[in-house]
């Protein structure tokens, strides 16, 4: 058994933020499925939204967030996060994050360049060229790895949370005491105890066939929290990024929102611009609008993709602002200074998740959720571009402060993981087949445009998969693939149940059966 003051599951920006805010005073264990830098945050290209420019304001940022959220943002949480945005950026600057400089004196913050993205009324996105997430994560990971009070457990995946309810304890309280963690390299399950446990596992993009997310985004924290007794909310709102590079050798490569923010034009294969026909904001409309427009044009014309064109800008401008996209596309034979970029929508962000308050607290005592795994109310029915990394930092710091003020909670005696009644798996092909089937029918039936019939078909297939997976889980030793598949199927069920419960089209959820808006709409909350 291992024991820490705080166990953090997930090594993205949310997990690292909490770890660094706690480590000077507490002993922290940080669990990551792969390497320390392999969380989803490192894939973020565009930047971080914050009120930094004197001509911008808290009220404008809140307004833009509420508009994008289509009436379902939680106003108090939104204000709390936006009001702390400058403080979060200043913290990153003190950490040494190399944000892009701009000493022209226009649209900058202390010499740092600010860009604009879809849905924003002002230039407020601070960024590190077109690889902001990587710059932030690399900077913080260096500090995490060097801190004597942080133990990083790489190649470990959380199997399930340890709670009073699961231990068979009676009473009204249900406290989390850590988690059973599968050591992938050693092929064993360890018991890891903690006074406080944080889920910072990211989203569930891998539930879909096409996604901009890394392979680790399998809904682990959402599924574990649900099994532990947490409420989930707004799982029907899956954001499909409008522009993922369409190329057989470009797995999950995102073309950042900022390309459109800096003047990129969406065109059909014949060169026709189409976004003004769908929305007066054209390419600067929020992501749900742009993704549906692309989906509509692709299906109407029978196209494999559409094209994002920034080639009319000076070559030096394109290379300076988007060096990584330029280089990656060039490797694939696409010179974006001369050619448009082939793009398709892809699952990008999970706007719903475990219900948490402004300190990241879930319904289970001692259990916190931070980042994409959680539902704070900030994103509503559609996340505004570049608000996600901001949420990680603001709620992450608030959760750390709450943990520091929570006092000591002794951990009871916990049984070790019991493998005495299971055997080695005989047919691992079952896992691979079920994984592929799930992602394909979720893409076909629970994608950008939905119908009741499609959702019901998905629900029926999920039930069949759950029976197979539960049987497999009960009889055979666990593996990384089995743990992820089990979590993906649970997350898929929550998405479909939430989608069936919403009898309207709002934000990221578009139903042909209910194309209109309800006059009064509320978050979809599921109780375990």
PDB file of C-alpha atoms in Angstrom, residues 52-57 108 122:
ATOM      1  CA  UNK A  52      -5.687  41.165 -19.748  1.00  0.00           C
ATOM      2  CA  UNK A  53      -6.037  44.144 -22.096  1.00  0.00           C
ATOM      3  CA  UNK A  54      -7.165  47.491 -20.623  1.00  0.00           C
ATOM      4  CA  UNK A  55      -9.776  47.844 -23.353  1.00  0.00           C
ATOM      5  CA  UNK A  56     -11.291  44.442 -22.501  1.00  0.00           C
ATOM      6  CA  UNK A  57     -13.453  43.781 -19.432  1.00  0.00           C
ATOM      7  CA  UNK A 108      -0.795  42.948 -25.932  1.00  0.00           C
ATOM      8  CA  UNK A 122     -12.067  41.041 -28.068  1.00  0.00           C
TER       9      UNK A 122
END
